[in-house]
PDB file of C-alpha atoms and ligand atoms in Angstrom:
ATOM      1  CA  MET A   1      10.318 -36.781  60.380  1.00 43.00           C
ATOM      2  CA  LYS A   2      10.356 -32.984  61.901  1.00 45.00           C
ATOM      3  CA  LYS A   3      14.117 -32.392  59.392  1.00 46.00           C
ATOM      4  CA  LEU A   4      12.340 -34.008  56.606  1.00 44.00           C
ATOM      5  CA  PHE A   5       9.157 -31.712  56.584  1.00 43.00           C
ATOM      6  CA  ARG A   6      11.977 -29.199  57.254  1.00 47.00           C
ATOM      7  CA  LEU A   7      13.751 -29.819  54.322  1.00 42.00           C
ATOM      8  CA  THR A   8      10.168 -30.282  51.903  1.00 41.00           C
ATOM      9  CA  VAL A   9       9.739 -26.541  53.538  1.00 41.00           C
ATOM     10  CA  LEU A  10      13.041 -25.017  52.714  1.00 42.00           C
ATOM     11  CA  SER A  11      12.559 -27.324  49.332  1.00 43.00           C
ATOM     12  CA  VAL A  12       8.950 -25.247  47.870  1.00 41.00           C
ATOM     13  CA  CYS A  13      10.683 -22.340  49.138  1.00 38.00           C
ATOM     14  CA  THR A  14      13.727 -22.335  47.141  1.00 41.00           C
ATOM     15  CA  ILE A  15      10.611 -24.071  44.304  1.00 41.00           C
ATOM     16  CA  LEU A  16       8.894 -20.288  44.580  1.00 41.00           C
ATOM     17  CA  ALA A  17      12.088 -18.185  44.987  1.00 42.00           C
ATOM     18  CA  LEU A  18      13.055 -20.001  41.379  1.00 43.00           C
ATOM     19  CA  ASN A  19       9.716 -20.221  40.150  1.00 45.00           C
ATOM     20  CA  SER A  20       9.227 -16.124  41.826  1.00 43.00           C
ATOM     21  CA  CYS A  21      13.210 -15.757  40.223  1.00 43.00           C
ATOM     22  CA  GLY A  22      11.238 -17.138  36.887  1.00 43.00           C
ATOM     23  CA  ASP A  23       8.470 -15.269  35.917  1.00 44.00           C
ATOM     24  CA  ASP A  24      10.464 -12.100  36.848  1.00 45.00           C
ATOM     25  CA  LYS A  25      12.730 -13.143  34.319  1.00 43.00           C
ATOM     26  CA  LYS A  26       9.206 -13.726  32.423  1.00 42.00           C
ATOM     27  CA  GLU A  27       8.298  -9.680  33.156  1.00 41.00           C
ATOM     28  CA  ALA A  28      11.970  -8.840  31.675  1.00 41.00           C
ATOM     29  CA  GLU A  29      11.163 -10.372  28.747  1.00 42.00           C
ATOM     30  CA  HIS A  30       8.123  -9.953  28.303  1.00 42.00           C
ATOM     31  CA  ASN A  31       9.662  -5.926  29.102  1.00 41.00           C
ATOM     32  CA  HIS A  32      11.853  -6.026  26.194  1.00 42.00           C
ATOM     33  CA  GLU A  33       9.064  -7.956  24.055  1.00 40.00           C
ATOM     34  CA  GLU A  34       6.850  -4.292  24.856  1.00 40.00           C
ATOM     35  CA  ILE A  35      10.397  -2.493  24.326  1.00 38.00           C
ATOM     36  CA  THR A  36      10.468  -4.574  20.706  1.00 38.00           C
ATOM     37  CA  TYR A  37       7.260  -3.999  20.763  1.00 40.00           C
ATOM     38  CA  GLU A  38       8.109   0.035  20.642  1.00 40.00           C
ATOM     39  CA  GLY A  39      10.220  -0.297  18.194  1.00 40.00           C
ATOM     40  CA  ASP A  40       8.104  -2.625  16.185  1.00 41.00           C
ATOM     41  CA  ASN A  41       5.907   0.335  16.302  1.00 42.00           C
ATOM     42  CA  ALA A  42       7.877   2.455  14.956  1.00 41.00           C
ATOM     43  CA  GLU A  43       7.988   0.306  11.621  1.00 42.00           C
ATOM     44  CA  PRO A  44       6.226   2.200   9.688  1.00 42.00           C
ATOM     45  CA  GLN A  45       9.348   4.604   8.967  1.00 42.00           C
ATOM     46  CA  ILE A  46      10.958   1.786   7.692  1.00 40.00           C
ATOM     47  CA  GLY A  47       8.234   1.233   5.788  1.00 40.00           C
ATOM     48  CA  GLU A  48       8.809   4.403   4.450  1.00 42.00           C
ATOM     49  CA  THR A  49      12.518   4.009   3.708  1.00 39.00           C
ATOM     50  CA  VAL A  50      11.639   0.551   2.169  1.00 42.00           C
ATOM     51  CA  ALA A  51       9.482   2.226  -0.275  1.00 43.00           C
ATOM     52  CA  THR A  52      11.607   5.505  -1.184  1.00 42.00           C
ATOM     53  CA  GLU A  53      13.987   2.354  -2.325  1.00 44.00           C
ATOM     54  CA  ALA A  54      11.395   1.250  -4.293  1.00 47.00           C
ATOM     55  CA  ALA A  55      10.651   4.174  -5.767  1.00 52.00           C
ATOM     56  CA  VAL A  56      14.914   4.441  -6.762  1.00 53.00           C
ATOM     57  CA  ASP A  57      14.435   1.908  -9.162  1.00 83.00           C
ATOM     58  CA  ASN A  58      11.038   3.756 -10.237  1.00 94.00           C
ATOM     59  CA  LYS A  59       8.667   0.419 -10.269  1.00 96.00           C
ATOM     60  CA  LEU A  60       5.462   0.924  -8.915  1.00 97.00           C
ATOM     61  CA  ALA A  61       2.872  -1.368  -8.537  1.00 97.00           C
ATOM     62  CA  ILE A  62      -0.472  -0.485  -7.226  1.00 98.00           C
ATOM     63  CA  ASP A  63      -4.252  -2.288  -7.135  1.00 98.00           C
ATOM     64  CA  CYS A  64      -7.418  -1.700  -7.372  1.00 98.00           C
ATOM     65  CA  THR A  65     -10.466  -3.297  -6.511  1.00 98.00           C
ATOM     66  CA  ASP A  66     -14.568  -4.327  -7.254  1.00 98.00           C
ATOM     67  CA  GLN A  67     -15.572  -1.842  -4.474  1.00 98.00           C
ATOM     68  CA  MET A  68     -13.585   1.320  -6.783  1.00 98.00           C
ATOM     69  CA  GLN A  69     -10.925   1.411  -5.138  1.00 98.00           C
ATOM     70  CA  PHE A  70      -7.089   2.648  -5.755  1.00 98.00           C
ATOM     71  CA  THR A  71      -4.937   0.404  -2.555  1.00 97.00           C
ATOM     72  CA  LYS A  72      -2.366   3.808  -3.101  1.00 97.00           C
ATOM     73  CA  ASN A  73      -3.419   7.196  -3.351  1.00 97.00           C
ATOM     74  CA  GLU A  74      -0.172   8.433  -3.667  1.00 97.00           C
ATOM     75  CA  LEU A  75       2.636   7.479  -5.356  1.00 97.00           C
ATOM     76  CA  LYS A  76       6.657   8.336  -5.407  1.00 96.00           C
ATOM     77  CA  ALA A  77       9.218   8.287  -7.669  1.00 96.00           C
ATOM     78  CA  THR A  78      12.132  10.037  -9.294  1.00 96.00           C
ATOM     79  CA  PRO A  79      12.378  11.906 -12.810  1.00 96.00           C
ATOM     80  CA  GLY A  80      13.346   9.820 -15.201  1.00 96.00           C
ATOM     81  CA  THR A  81      11.416   6.221 -16.470  1.00 97.00           C
ATOM     82  CA  VAL A  82       9.170   4.801 -14.132  1.00 97.00           C
ATOM     83  CA  THR A  83       7.616   1.074 -14.716  1.00 97.00           C
ATOM     84  CA  LEU A  84       4.300   1.248 -12.753  1.00 98.00           C
ATOM     85  CA  THR A  85       1.756  -2.210 -12.946  1.00 98.00           C
ATOM     86  CA  LEU A  86      -1.918  -1.300 -11.941  1.00 98.00           C
ATOM     87  CA  ASN A  87      -3.088  -5.422 -10.296  1.00 98.00           C
ATOM     88  CA  HIS A  88      -7.158  -5.256 -10.468  1.00 98.00           C
ATOM     89  CA  ILE A  89      -6.942  -7.701  -7.799  1.00 98.00           C
ATOM     90  CA  GLY A  90     -11.234  -8.115  -7.349  1.00 98.00           C
ATOM     91  CA  LYS A  91     -13.286 -10.956 -10.034  1.00 98.00           C
ATOM     92  CA  MET A  92     -15.664  -8.464 -12.040  1.00 98.00           C
ATOM     93  CA  GLU A  93     -16.357  -8.249 -15.079  1.00 98.00           C
ATOM     94  CA  LYS A  94     -14.219  -5.155 -17.518  1.00 97.00           C
ATOM     95  CA  SER A  95     -17.690  -4.122 -18.785  1.00 97.00           C
ATOM     96  CA  VAL A  96     -19.252  -3.766 -14.716  1.00 97.00           C
ATOM     97  CA  MET A  97     -16.502  -2.679 -12.731  1.00 98.00           C
ATOM     98  CA  GLY A  98     -13.514  -1.965 -15.405  1.00 98.00           C
ATOM     99  CA  HIS A  99     -10.109  -0.182 -14.497  1.00 98.00           C
ATOM    100  CA  ASN A 100      -7.621   1.604 -16.016  1.00 98.00           C
ATOM    101  CA  LEU A 101      -5.111   4.413 -14.834  1.00 98.00           C
ATOM    102  CA  VAL A 102      -4.463   7.808 -16.224  1.00 98.00           C
ATOM    103  CA  ILE A 103      -1.274   9.983 -15.495  1.00 98.00           C
ATOM    104  CA  LEU A 104      -2.716  12.902 -16.747  1.00 98.00           C
ATOM    105  CA  LYS A 105      -0.827  16.993 -17.371  1.00 98.00           C
ATOM    106  CA  THR A 106      -0.685  18.788 -14.409  1.00 97.00           C
ATOM    107  CA  GLY A 107      -3.614  21.597 -14.408  1.00 96.00           C
ATOM    108  CA  THR A 108      -5.755  19.202 -16.698  1.00 97.00           C
ATOM    109  CA  ASP A 109      -9.223  19.740 -15.779  1.00 97.00           C
ATOM    110  CA  ILE A 110     -10.230  15.834 -14.167  1.00 97.00           C
ATOM    111  CA  GLY A 111     -13.673  16.736 -14.712  1.00 97.00           C
ATOM    112  CA  LYS A 112     -13.866  17.782 -17.885  1.00 97.00           C
ATOM    113  CA  PHE A 113     -11.526  14.816 -18.971  1.00 98.00           C
ATOM    114  CA  SER A 114     -13.775  12.527 -17.382  1.00 97.00           C
ATOM    115  CA  LEU A 115     -16.359  14.001 -18.760  1.00 97.00           C
ATOM    116  CA  GLN A 116     -15.065  13.210 -22.389  1.00 97.00           C
ATOM    117  CA  ALA A 117     -13.480   9.306 -21.434  1.00 98.00           C
ATOM    118  CA  ALA A 118     -17.137   8.120 -20.303  1.00 97.00           C
ATOM    119  CA  ASP A 119     -18.180   9.347 -23.838  1.00 97.00           C
ATOM    120  CA  ALA A 120     -14.632   6.852 -25.116  1.00 97.00           C
ATOM    121  CA  LYS A 121     -15.935   3.251 -24.639  1.00 97.00           C
ATOM    122  CA  ALA A 122     -14.418   2.324 -28.337  1.00 97.00           C
ATOM    123  CA  ASN A 123     -10.833   3.793 -27.122  1.00 97.00           C
ATOM    124  CA  GLU A 124     -11.236   2.000 -23.351  1.00 97.00           C
ATOM    125  CA  PHE A 125     -12.190   5.447 -21.893  1.00 98.00           C
ATOM    126  CA  ILE A 126      -9.069   7.268 -23.017  1.00 98.00           C
ATOM    127  CA  PRO A 127     -10.415  10.342 -24.765  1.00 97.00           C
ATOM    128  CA  GLU A 128      -9.097  11.505 -28.273  1.00 97.00           C
ATOM    129  CA  SER A 129      -9.851  14.701 -27.349  1.00 96.00           C
ATOM    130  CA  GLU A 130      -7.894  15.098 -24.705  1.00 97.00           C
ATOM    131  CA  LYS A 131      -4.977  12.829 -25.025  1.00 96.00           C
ATOM    132  CA  GLY A 132      -2.560  15.571 -24.872  1.00 97.00           C
ATOM    133  CA  ASN A 133      -3.078  15.459 -21.510  1.00 98.00           C
ATOM    134  CA  VAL A 134      -2.571  11.914 -21.070  1.00 98.00           C
ATOM    135  CA  ILE A 135       1.043  11.071 -20.042  1.00 98.00           C
ATOM    136  CA  ALA A 136       1.198   7.626 -20.002  1.00 98.00           C
ATOM    137  CA  HIS A 137      -2.003   4.979 -19.294  1.00 98.00           C
ATOM    138  CA  THR A 138      -2.848   1.300 -18.562  1.00 98.00           C
ATOM    139  CA  LYS A 139      -4.961  -0.954 -20.980  1.00 98.00           C
ATOM    140  CA  LEU A 140      -8.495  -1.373 -18.952  1.00 98.00           C
ATOM    141  CA  LEU A 141      -8.543  -3.988 -16.456  1.00 98.00           C
ATOM    142  CA  GLY A 142     -11.227  -6.432 -15.374  1.00 98.00           C
ATOM    143  CA  GLY A 143     -10.705  -8.659 -12.344  1.00 98.00           C
ATOM    144  CA  GLY A 144      -8.004 -10.677 -11.881  1.00 98.00           C
ATOM    145  CA  GLU A 145      -6.071  -8.900 -14.627  1.00 98.00           C
ATOM    146  CA  SER A 146      -3.032  -7.050 -14.613  1.00 98.00           C
ATOM    147  CA  ASP A 147      -1.334  -4.221 -17.757  1.00 98.00           C
ATOM    148  CA  THR A 148       2.890  -2.329 -16.522  1.00 98.00           C
ATOM    149  CA  ILE A 149       3.909  -0.009 -18.168  1.00 98.00           C
ATOM    150  CA  GLU A 150       6.951   2.567 -18.790  1.00 98.00           C
ATOM    151  CA  PHE A 151       6.864   5.756 -18.912  1.00 98.00           C
ATOM    152  CA  THR A 152       9.776   8.565 -18.186  1.00 97.00           C
ATOM    153  CA  ILE A 153       8.370  11.709 -16.256  1.00 97.00           C
ATOM    154  CA  GLU A 154       9.673  14.920 -14.840  1.00 97.00           C
ATOM    155  CA  LYS A 155       9.511  16.377 -11.888  1.00 97.00           C
ATOM    156  CA  GLY A 156       6.547  17.247 -10.399  1.00 97.00           C
ATOM    157  CA  THR A 157       2.623  16.915  -9.383  1.00 98.00           C
ATOM    158  CA  TYR A 158       0.963  14.590 -11.446  1.00 98.00           C
ATOM    159  CA  ASP A 159      -2.889  13.163 -10.877  1.00 98.00           C
ATOM    160  CA  TYR A 160      -3.715   9.862 -12.084  1.00 98.00           C
ATOM    161  CA  ILE A 161      -7.185   8.786 -12.258  1.00 98.00           C
ATOM    162  CA  CYS A 162      -9.104   5.500 -13.630  1.00 98.00           C
ATOM    163  CA  SER A 163     -11.409   7.250 -16.041  1.00 98.00           C
ATOM    164  CA  PHE A 164     -14.018   4.122 -15.823  1.00 98.00           C
ATOM    165  CA  PRO A 165     -16.720   6.307 -16.451  1.00 98.00           C
ATOM    166  CA  GLY A 166     -18.075   7.033 -13.087  1.00 97.00           C
ATOM    167  CA  HIS A 167     -15.056   5.973 -10.656  1.00 98.00           C
ATOM    168  CA  SER A 168     -12.565   8.979 -11.191  1.00 98.00           C
ATOM    169  CA  SER A 169     -14.332  11.486  -7.871  1.00 96.00           C
ATOM    170  CA  ILE A 170     -13.165   8.479  -5.761  1.00 97.00           C
ATOM    171  CA  MET A 171      -9.967   5.809  -7.807  1.00 98.00           C
ATOM    172  CA  LYS A 172      -7.727   9.084  -7.781  1.00 98.00           C
ATOM    173  CA  GLY A 173      -4.339   9.279  -6.452  1.00 98.00           C
ATOM    174  CA  LYS A 174      -0.901  11.956  -6.725  1.00 97.00           C
ATOM    175  CA  LEU A 175       2.278  11.189  -7.962  1.00 98.00           C
ATOM    176  CA  ILE A 176       4.533  12.308  -6.740  1.00 97.00           C
ATOM    177  CA  VAL A 177       8.314  13.172  -9.007  1.00 97.00           C
ATOM    178  CA  GLU A 178      11.097  14.425  -7.194  1.00 95.00           C
TER     179      GLU A 178
HETATM  180 CU1   CU B   1     -12.199   2.472 -11.978  1.00 58.29          CU
END
């Protein structure tokens, strides 16, 4: 009976030891996970690399929303032909929350452009008087719509805006071509 007890104690100890060993292992795995996680934290760099790769084939995509925003305030491309897709991911009507993306020549006065644009409803807010400052522009989109444009661009930094009345102060960004 005493022997059995001792055996049981031994077994329990063994189990405890195993368990503790298991815990150590788990802890080790956990630590490993944390290390991996730190690696994940570095992912933005990986993401940036991907973004750079995307820019290499010069296919850009950007969304716009019912909250009157572009989802990116910076786009990168290389000189040459660029394909850009604008997606309106909202639900609102074009007449209320219409968006476009207009790429402007360097040095264009955004305030002046936007004032002229507000009077150009018939031309989807692309003012005839400012056409010389437009490198490229999408159609005016309502919720759920998208438009893809192709244009050629040289090295430089360009402003892009939405020219729907009142939007350009918030809906703007930089297209960096290098
Ligand atoms: Cu807009």
